[in-house]
Coordinates of C-alpha atoms in Angstrom, one line a residue:
Chain A
M1 CA 20.0 25.2 -9.0
N2 CA 21.1 24.9 -5.4
I3 CA 17.5 25.1 -4.1
L4 CA 16.5 22.4 -6.6
N5 CA 19.4 20.1 -5.5
N6 CA 18.6 20.7 -1.8
T7 CA 14.9 19.9 -2.4
Y8 CA 15.9 16.6 -4.1
H9 CA 18.4 15.8 -1.4
E10 CA 15.7 16.1 1.3
I11 CA 13.2 14.1 -0.8
I12 CA 15.8 11.3 -1.4
M13 CA 16.9 11.2 2.3
L14 CA 13.3 10.9 3.7
M15 CA 12.2 8.5 1.0
S16 CA 15.4 6.4 1.6
I17 CA 14.8 6.1 5.4
G18 CA 11.2 4.9 4.9
L19 CA 12.1 2.5 2.1
F20 CA 15.1 1.1 4.2
I21 CA 12.8 0.4 7.1
S22 CA 10.1 -1.1 4.9
T23 CA 12.6 -3.3 3.1
A24 CA 14.1 -4.5 6.4
E25 CA 10.6 -5.4 7.5
Y26 CA 10.1 -7.5 4.4
L27 CA 13.4 -9.2 5.1
V28 CA 12.2 -10.1 8.6
K29 CA 8.9 -11.4 7.1
I30 CA 10.5 -13.2 4.2
K31 CA 8.6 -16.4 5.2
I32 CA 5.4 -15.0 3.7
F33 CA 7.0 -15.6 0.3
A34 CA 7.9 -19.2 1.1
T35 CA 6.1 -22.2 -0.5
D36 CA 3.9 -22.3 2.5
G37 CA 3.6 -18.6 2.9
L38 CA 0.7 -16.2 2.3
L39 CA 2.3 -14.8 -0.8
S40 CA 3.7 -18.1 -2.2
W41 CA 4.7 -17.8 -5.8
N42 CA 2.9 -21.1 -6.5
V43 CA -0.3 -19.2 -6.2
M44 CA 0.7 -15.6 -7.0
Q45 CA 2.0 -16.6 -10.5
I46 CA -1.6 -17.1 -11.6
R47 CA -1.8 -13.4 -12.0
W48 CA 1.0 -13.4 -14.6
E49 CA -0.3 -16.3 -16.7
N50 CA -0.5 -14.1 -19.8
S51 CA 3.2 -13.0 -19.4
S52 CA 4.5 -16.6 -19.1
K53 CA 6.0 -16.5 -22.6
N54 CA 7.6 -13.2 -22.2
W55 CA 11.4 -13.8 -21.7
L56 CA 11.8 -10.6 -19.6
A57 CA 9.0 -11.7 -17.3
Q58 CA 10.4 -15.3 -17.2
T59 CA 13.7 -13.9 -16.1
A60 CA 12.1 -11.7 -13.4
F61 CA 10.0 -14.7 -12.2
K62 CA 13.2 -16.6 -11.4
F63 CA 13.8 -14.2 -8.5
I64 CA 10.4 -14.7 -6.9
N65 CA 11.3 -17.1 -4.1
P66 CA 12.5 -16.5 -0.6
R67 CA 16.1 -16.7 -1.5
G68 CA 15.8 -14.5 -4.6
L69 CA 13.7 -11.9 -2.8
S70 CA 16.1 -11.9 0.1
A71 CA 18.8 -11.0 -2.3
I72 CA 16.7 -8.3 -3.9
F73 CA 15.9 -6.8 -0.5
V74 CA 19.5 -6.9 0.7
L75 CA 20.6 -5.3 -2.6
R76 CA 18.0 -2.6 -2.1
C77 CA 19.3 -1.8 1.4
I78 CA 22.8 -1.5 0.0
L79 CA 21.7 0.7 -2.8
L80 CA 19.8 3.0 -0.4
L81 CA 22.9 3.4 1.7
A82 CA 25.0 4.1 -1.4
L83 CA 22.3 6.6 -2.5
A84 CA 22.6 8.5 0.8
F85 CA 26.3 9.2 0.1
A86 CA 26.2 9.8 -3.6
P87 CA 26.0 13.5 -4.6
V88 CA 22.5 14.4 -5.9
G89 CA 22.5 14.4 -9.7
S90 CA 25.7 12.3 -10.1
L91 CA 25.9 9.3 -12.3
N92 CA 26.5 7.1 -9.3
A93 CA 23.2 8.4 -7.7
W94 CA 21.3 7.7 -10.9
L95 CA 22.8 4.1 -11.1
C96 CA 21.6 3.6 -7.5
L97 CA 18.2 4.9 -8.5
T98 CA 18.0 2.5 -11.5
G99 CA 18.9 -0.4 -9.3
L100 CA 16.3 0.7 -6.7
L101 CA 13.7 1.0 -9.4
I102 CA 14.4 -2.5 -10.7
T103 CA 14.3 -4.1 -7.2
V104 CA 11.0 -2.3 -6.4
L105 CA 9.4 -3.3 -9.6
L106 CA 10.6 -6.9 -9.2
S107 CA 9.1 -7.2 -5.7
S108 CA 5.9 -5.6 -6.8
L109 CA 5.3 -8.7 -9.0
V110 CA 4.4 -10.6 -5.8
T111 CA 3.4 -7.9 -3.4
F112 CA 0.2 -6.6 -5.0
Y113 CA -1.6 -7.9 -1.9
G114 CA -0.2 -6.4 1.2
S115 CA 1.3 -3.2 -0.3
D116 CA -0.2 0.1 0.7
G117 CA -0.3 3.8 -0.2
S118 CA 3.1 4.5 1.2
D119 CA 4.6 1.9 -1.1
Q120 CA 2.9 3.5 -4.1
M121 CA 4.1 7.0 -3.0
T122 CA 7.6 5.6 -2.7
L123 CA 7.4 4.0 -6.2
L124 CA 6.1 7.2 -7.6
I125 CA 9.0 9.2 -6.1
I126 CA 11.6 6.6 -7.3
V127 CA 10.3 6.6 -10.9
T128 CA 10.3 10.4 -10.9
L129 CA 13.9 10.6 -9.6
F130 CA 14.9 8.0 -12.2
L131 CA 13.4 10.0 -15.0
V132 CA 14.7 13.5 -14.0
F133 CA 18.2 12.4 -13.2
C134 CA 18.6 10.2 -16.3
P135 CA 21.9 11.4 -18.0
I136 CA 20.1 12.1 -21.3
G137 CA 18.3 15.1 -19.6
H138 CA 21.5 16.4 -17.9
A139 CA 19.4 17.1 -14.9
N140 CA 18.5 20.5 -16.4
P141 CA 16.5 22.9 -14.2
T142 CA 13.3 22.6 -16.2
L143 CA 13.4 18.8 -15.9
L144 CA 14.1 19.0 -12.2
K145 CA 11.2 21.4 -11.6
I146 CA 8.8 19.2 -13.5
G147 CA 9.8 16.3 -11.2
I148 CA 9.2 18.3 -8.1
W149 CA 5.9 19.6 -9.3
F150 CA 4.8 16.1 -10.1
V151 CA 5.7 14.7 -6.7
G152 CA 4.1 17.8 -4.9
L153 CA 0.9 17.7 -6.9
Q154 CA 0.5 13.9 -6.4
S155 CA 0.9 14.4 -2.7
C156 CA -1.7 17.2 -2.7
L157 CA -4.0 15.1 -4.8
S158 CA -3.7 12.2 -2.4
Y159 CA -4.8 14.4 0.5
A160 CA -7.6 16.0 -1.4
V161 CA -9.0 12.6 -2.7
A162 CA -8.7 11.1 0.8
G163 CA -10.6 14.1 2.3
L164 CA -13.3 14.2 -0.4
A165 CA -13.9 10.4 -0.1
K166 CA -14.4 10.8 3.6
L167 CA -16.7 13.8 3.1
F168 CA -19.0 11.6 1.0
S169 CA -19.0 8.9 3.7
N170 CA -21.8 8.8 6.2
E171 CA -19.6 7.2 8.9
W172 CA -17.0 10.0 8.6
R173 CA -19.5 12.8 8.6
R174 CA -21.4 11.2 11.6
G175 CA -18.1 11.0 13.4
T176 CA -17.9 7.3 14.1
A177 CA -15.2 6.2 11.6
I178 CA -12.1 6.9 13.7
K179 CA -13.5 5.1 16.8
D180 CA -14.5 2.1 14.6
V181 CA -11.0 1.9 13.1
F182 CA -9.4 2.2 16.6
N183 CA -11.7 -0.6 17.8
T184 CA -10.0 -3.1 15.5
R185 CA -7.0 -5.1 16.4
T186 CA -5.6 -4.6 12.9
Y187 CA -5.3 -0.8 13.0
G188 CA -6.6 0.2 16.4
S189 CA -5.2 0.3 19.9
P190 CA -6.9 -0.1 23.3
W191 CA -5.6 3.1 24.8
A192 CA -6.6 5.3 21.8
L193 CA -10.0 3.6 21.9
S194 CA -10.4 4.3 25.6
L195 CA -9.8 8.0 24.9
L196 CA -12.6 8.1 22.3
N197 CA -15.1 5.8 23.9
N198 CA -18.1 7.6 25.4
R199 CA -16.8 10.9 23.9
P200 CA -18.9 11.5 20.8
W201 CA -17.9 15.1 20.6
L202 CA -14.2 14.1 20.4
N203 CA -15.0 11.5 17.7
K204 CA -16.9 14.1 15.6
F205 CA -14.1 16.7 16.1
L206 CA -11.4 14.3 15.0
C207 CA -13.4 13.0 12.0
W208 CA -14.2 16.5 10.7
N209 CA -10.7 17.6 11.5
V210 CA -9.3 14.9 9.1
I211 CA -12.0 15.6 6.5
L212 CA -11.4 19.3 6.4
M213 CA -7.6 19.3 6.6
E214 CA -7.2 16.6 4.0
T215 CA -9.7 18.2 1.6
L216 CA -8.1 21.6 2.0
F217 CA -4.5 20.5 2.1
P218 CA -3.8 21.6 -1.6
L219 CA -4.5 25.2 -0.5
S220 CA -1.1 25.0 1.3
L221 CA 0.5 25.5 -2.1
F222 CA -1.1 29.0 -2.4
L223 CA -1.7 30.3 1.1
P224 CA 0.6 32.7 2.8
F225 CA 3.6 31.0 4.5
P226 CA 2.3 31.0 8.1
L227 CA -1.0 29.5 7.1
A228 CA 0.7 27.0 4.8
V229 CA 2.9 25.9 7.7
C230 CA -0.2 25.1 9.7
F231 CA -1.2 22.5 7.1
W232 CA 2.3 21.0 7.0
I233 CA 2.5 20.7 10.8
W234 CA -1.0 19.2 10.8
G235 CA 0.2 16.7 8.1
F236 CA 3.2 15.7 10.1
T237 CA 1.2 15.3 13.3
F238 CA -1.5 13.3 11.4
H239 CA 1.1 10.9 10.0
F240 CA 3.0 10.7 13.3
L241 CA -0.2 9.8 15.1
T242 CA -1.3 7.2 12.5
A243 CA 2.2 5.6 13.0
V244 CA 1.9 5.6 16.8
I245 CA -1.7 4.5 17.0
M246 CA -2.2 2.5 13.9
G247 CA 1.3 1.2 13.2
L248 CA 1.4 2.8 9.8
N249 CA 5.1 3.7 10.2
S250 CA 6.0 3.8 6.5
F251 CA 3.4 6.5 5.6
L252 CA 5.2 9.0 7.8
W253 CA 8.4 8.7 5.7
A254 CA 6.8 8.3 2.3
F255 CA 4.5 11.3 2.7
M256 CA 7.1 13.5 4.5
A257 CA 9.4 12.9 1.5
T258 CA 6.9 14.8 -0.6
Y259 CA 6.8 17.9 1.7
P260 CA 10.1 19.4 0.4
A261 CA 8.4 19.3 -3.1
I262 CA 5.3 21.0 -1.7
Y263 CA 7.5 23.6 0.0
F264 CA 9.3 24.3 -3.3
I265 CA 6.1 24.7 -5.2
H266 CA 4.8 27.1 -2.5
T267 CA 8.0 29.2 -2.8
Q268 CA 7.5 29.3 -6.6
L269 CA 3.8 30.4 -6.3
A270 CA 4.4 32.9 -3.5
Chain B
M1 CA 26.6 20.8 -28.8
K2 CA 23.4 21.6 -30.7
T3 CA 22.5 17.9 -31.0
E4 CA 23.0 17.5 -27.2
F5 CA 20.8 20.5 -26.5
T6 CA 18.1 19.1 -28.8
T7 CA 18.2 15.7 -27.2
E8 CA 18.0 17.3 -23.7
L9 CA 15.0 19.4 -24.8
V10 CA 13.2 16.5 -26.4
Y11 CA 13.9 14.3 -23.3
T12 CA 12.5 17.1 -21.0
G13 CA 9.4 17.3 -23.2
V14 CA 8.9 13.5 -23.1
V15 CA 9.3 13.3 -19.3
G16 CA 7.0 16.2 -18.8
L17 CA 4.4 14.6 -21.0
L18 CA 4.8 11.2 -19.3
L19 CA 4.4 12.7 -15.8
A20 CA 1.4 14.7 -16.9
L21 CA -0.3 11.6 -18.4
W22 CA 0.5 9.7 -15.2
F23 CA -1.0 12.5 -13.1
I24 CA -4.2 12.5 -15.3
A25 CA -4.4 8.7 -15.1
T26 CA -4.2 9.0 -11.3
V27 CA -7.0 11.5 -11.2
I28 CA -9.2 9.3 -13.5
C29 CA -8.5 6.2 -11.4
Q30 CA -9.8 7.8 -8.2
F31 CA -13.2 7.1 -9.7
R32 CA -12.8 3.4 -9.2
E33 CA -16.1 2.3 -10.7
S34 CA -15.6 4.2 -14.0
K35 CA -14.8 2.3 -17.2
A36 CA -11.7 4.4 -17.9
S37 CA -10.4 3.5 -14.4
N38 CA -11.1 -0.2 -14.9
F39 CA -9.3 -0.1 -18.3
I40 CA -6.3 1.6 -16.9
R41 CA -6.0 -0.6 -13.8
H42 CA -6.6 -3.9 -15.6
H43 CA -4.9 -3.3 -19.0
L44 CA -2.2 -0.7 -18.5
D45 CA -1.1 -0.6 -14.9
T46 CA 1.0 -3.8 -14.7
F47 CA 3.2 -2.7 -11.7
G48 CA 0.5 -0.9 -9.7
M49 CA 1.9 2.5 -10.4
I50 CA -1.5 4.2 -10.4
P51 CA -2.4 4.8 -6.8
L52 CA -5.9 4.9 -5.2
W53 CA -5.7 7.6 -2.6
T54 CA -9.0 7.1 -0.8
F55 CA -7.4 5.9 2.5
F56 CA -10.0 4.5 5.0
A57 CA -12.9 5.9 3.0
P58 CA -15.7 5.8 2.1
S59 CA -16.1 2.8 4.4
P60 CA -13.2 2.4 6.9
G61 CA -12.3 -1.2 7.9
K62 CA -14.3 -1.7 11.1
R63 CA -13.7 -5.5 11.4
D64 CA -10.9 -7.8 12.2
Y65 CA -10.6 -10.8 9.9
H66 CA -9.9 -14.3 11.1
L67 CA -8.9 -17.4 9.1
L68 CA -10.0 -20.7 10.6
F69 CA -9.7 -24.3 9.4
R70 CA -10.7 -27.8 10.4
D71 CA -9.8 -31.2 9.2
K72 CA -11.8 -34.3 8.1
Y73 CA -10.0 -37.5 8.9
T74 CA -9.9 -40.8 7.1
D75 CA -12.6 -42.2 9.5
Q76 CA -14.8 -39.3 8.3
S77 CA -14.8 -37.6 11.7
V78 CA -14.3 -33.8 11.8
G79 CA -11.8 -32.0 14.0
E80 CA -12.1 -28.7 15.9
W81 CA -11.8 -25.3 14.3
Q82 CA -8.3 -23.9 14.6
Q83 CA -7.4 -20.3 14.0
M84 CA -4.5 -19.6 11.7
E85 CA -2.3 -17.1 13.6
I86 CA -1.7 -14.2 11.3
T87 CA -1.5 -11.1 13.5
E88 CA 0.5 -10.3 16.5
E89 CA -0.3 -7.5 19.0
R90 CA 1.5 -4.3 18.1
K91 CA 4.4 -3.3 20.3
L92 CA 5.4 0.2 21.6
W93 CA 8.0 0.5 18.9
S94 CA 5.6 -0.3 16.0
C95 CA 5.5 3.3 15.1
I96 CA 9.1 2.9 13.9
W97 CA 9.4 -0.8 13.2
N98 CA 6.3 -2.8 12.3
P99 CA 7.0 -5.9 10.2
Q100 CA 3.6 -7.5 11.4
K101 CA 1.7 -5.0 9.4
R102 CA 2.5 -6.9 6.2
D103 CA 0.7 -10.1 7.2
K104 CA -2.3 -8.2 8.4
K105 CA -2.5 -6.1 5.2
V106 CA -2.1 -9.2 3.0
I107 CA -5.0 -11.0 4.7
S108 CA -7.1 -7.9 4.9
D109 CA -6.5 -7.2 1.1
V110 CA -7.2 -10.8 0.2
V111 CA -10.4 -11.0 2.3
Q112 CA -11.6 -7.6 1.0
N113 CA -10.9 -8.8 -2.6
L114 CA -12.8 -12.0 -1.9
V115 CA -15.8 -10.2 -0.3
S116 CA -15.9 -7.7 -3.2
T117 CA -15.9 -10.5 -5.8
M118 CA -18.5 -12.7 -4.1
P119 CA -21.5 -10.8 -5.4
H120 CA -20.2 -11.2 -8.9
Y121 CA -20.0 -15.0 -8.6
R122 CA -23.4 -15.1 -6.9
S123 CA -25.1 -13.1 -9.7
G124 CA -25.2 -16.0 -12.2
E125 CA -26.8 -19.4 -11.5
G126 CA -24.2 -22.0 -10.5
D127 CA -21.4 -19.5 -10.9
Y128 CA -20.7 -19.3 -7.2
R129 CA -18.6 -22.4 -7.4
L130 CA -16.3 -20.6 -9.7
L131 CA -15.2 -18.5 -6.7
M132 CA -13.0 -21.4 -5.9
F133 CA -10.9 -20.6 -8.9
S134 CA -10.4 -17.0 -8.0
M135 CA -7.0 -15.8 -6.8
P136 CA -7.9 -14.6 -3.3
Y137 CA -9.7 -17.9 -2.6
L138 CA -6.7 -19.9 -3.8
I139 CA -4.3 -17.8 -1.7
V140 CA -6.4 -18.6 1.4
L141 CA -6.8 -22.3 0.5
H142 CA -3.1 -22.6 -0.2
A143 CA -2.1 -21.0 3.1
V144 CA -4.4 -23.2 5.2
S145 CA -3.6 -26.3 3.3
L146 CA 0.1 -26.0 4.3
C147 CA -0.7 -25.7 8.0
K148 CA 0.3 -28.6 10.3
R149 CA -1.7 -31.8 9.9
V150 CA -1.7 -35.3 11.2
P151 CA -1.3 -38.3 8.8
E152 CA -5.0 -39.2 9.1
T153 CA -6.0 -35.8 7.7
E154 CA -7.9 -36.4 4.5
S155 CA -9.3 -33.0 3.6
R156 CA -9.5 -29.5 5.1
Q157 CA -12.2 -26.8 5.2
F158 CA -11.6 -23.2 5.9
M159 CA -13.8 -20.4 7.2
L160 CA -13.3 -16.6 6.9
A161 CA -14.8 -14.8 9.8
E162 CA -15.0 -11.2 11.0
S163 CA -15.1 -9.8 14.5
C164 CA -15.7 -6.5 16.0
G165 CA -12.4 -5.8 17.8
Y166 CA -11.8 -4.6 21.3
I167 CA -15.4 -3.5 22.2
K168 CA -17.7 -6.3 21.1
E169 CA -20.7 -4.3 19.8
T170 CA -21.7 -7.1 17.5
D171 CA -21.2 -10.9 17.4
P172 CA -18.5 -12.4 15.2
A173 CA -19.8 -13.4 11.9
F174 CA -18.6 -15.8 9.2
I175 CA -17.9 -14.4 5.7
L176 CA -17.2 -17.6 3.8
L177 CA -17.3 -21.3 4.5
S178 CA -15.4 -23.4 2.0
V179 CA -16.1 -27.0 1.0
F180 CA -13.7 -29.7 2.2
H181 CA -10.7 -29.7 0.0
Q182 CA -8.5 -32.7 -0.4
I183 CA -5.0 -31.9 0.8

């Protein structure tokens, strides 16, 4: 039971740090939700035309404006801080998780453009935590294990799918993909590009490194501990470098939050 | 005591089943062109809870997108193209704190959505004009229409363009040129 609680504690802490940063970033960029912003509700509501008669949706839509969303984001930050201090499995922690889930679902009504894989992983973790710590289930060990297995397997699936998709891509196999991405102002950086430019062997090595490690990552659930650790260190390095070079800071926290689950599954299978 | 135990057991079973179905749905949805995937994404996944894990594959984004607009004035003259500033250069601390990534991702998602739907609108005769009613088009139009203008501005046209990035291996190209819209 202690191991289970510790695993959940680590998942919650890592996920919370990432979500706190991500939420604060949205608060800084709150103008994108303004009437003249990129994600103005005047346009985004078209997607929810069919739900316009649903009272629950109507209530939710009232919050989708810069002031309402600011309140949601501030509330989320407070809940994340409270969650960090609430004992794992306590009613207070579950209430924080419920509040978090509501705020995440509310903001997702308007952020379907602009959200990324880290947001999805975070949502997936929050829903899992909400379900397994619901007072009806009394956080029984079976329920807690199911939740950990779900998070760990989703993480492994994400790596495997990303790796296989790259394996079927000409650009990744040829070894040009990483340099091409680093060449963009959106996700690249001049210094990283200068390292790869005119070094085709390094491009190929990095592309195949990502393909192989991502595709084989699920093996870390079964491999002997020293080999499994190699995959986890690779995973951390990969996310750290994508944060430094590509600015994908939230992926580091969202995916690292799944590693305690992967470690738990590994200890169960060992 | 027994009732409590039964409730706990049933709840555990329900959660287990739910998470198993969620996992299976995630696996199915990785095949994004399949009918089942389309059904799940468009009819069941209201909150975007089914992820697509194919990061930067099969085709990684190799272009930067640019949103430009120009005005037509009451005397029918046409102004210069202006670029809507969306992205800022990343700073050293962007690996920890990077609010700019949201704007970039929004515009990149919108443009990719627009580009992916264009063939669908092109396929039927005369259907192409319906693109103007699509959500990504409206998002872009709405954003440019609210940019600063002078009182003489009558209508505004926008252009979506792409460029190569730091090393200019190819020339910038335009993706979409809108008609003039009254604003």
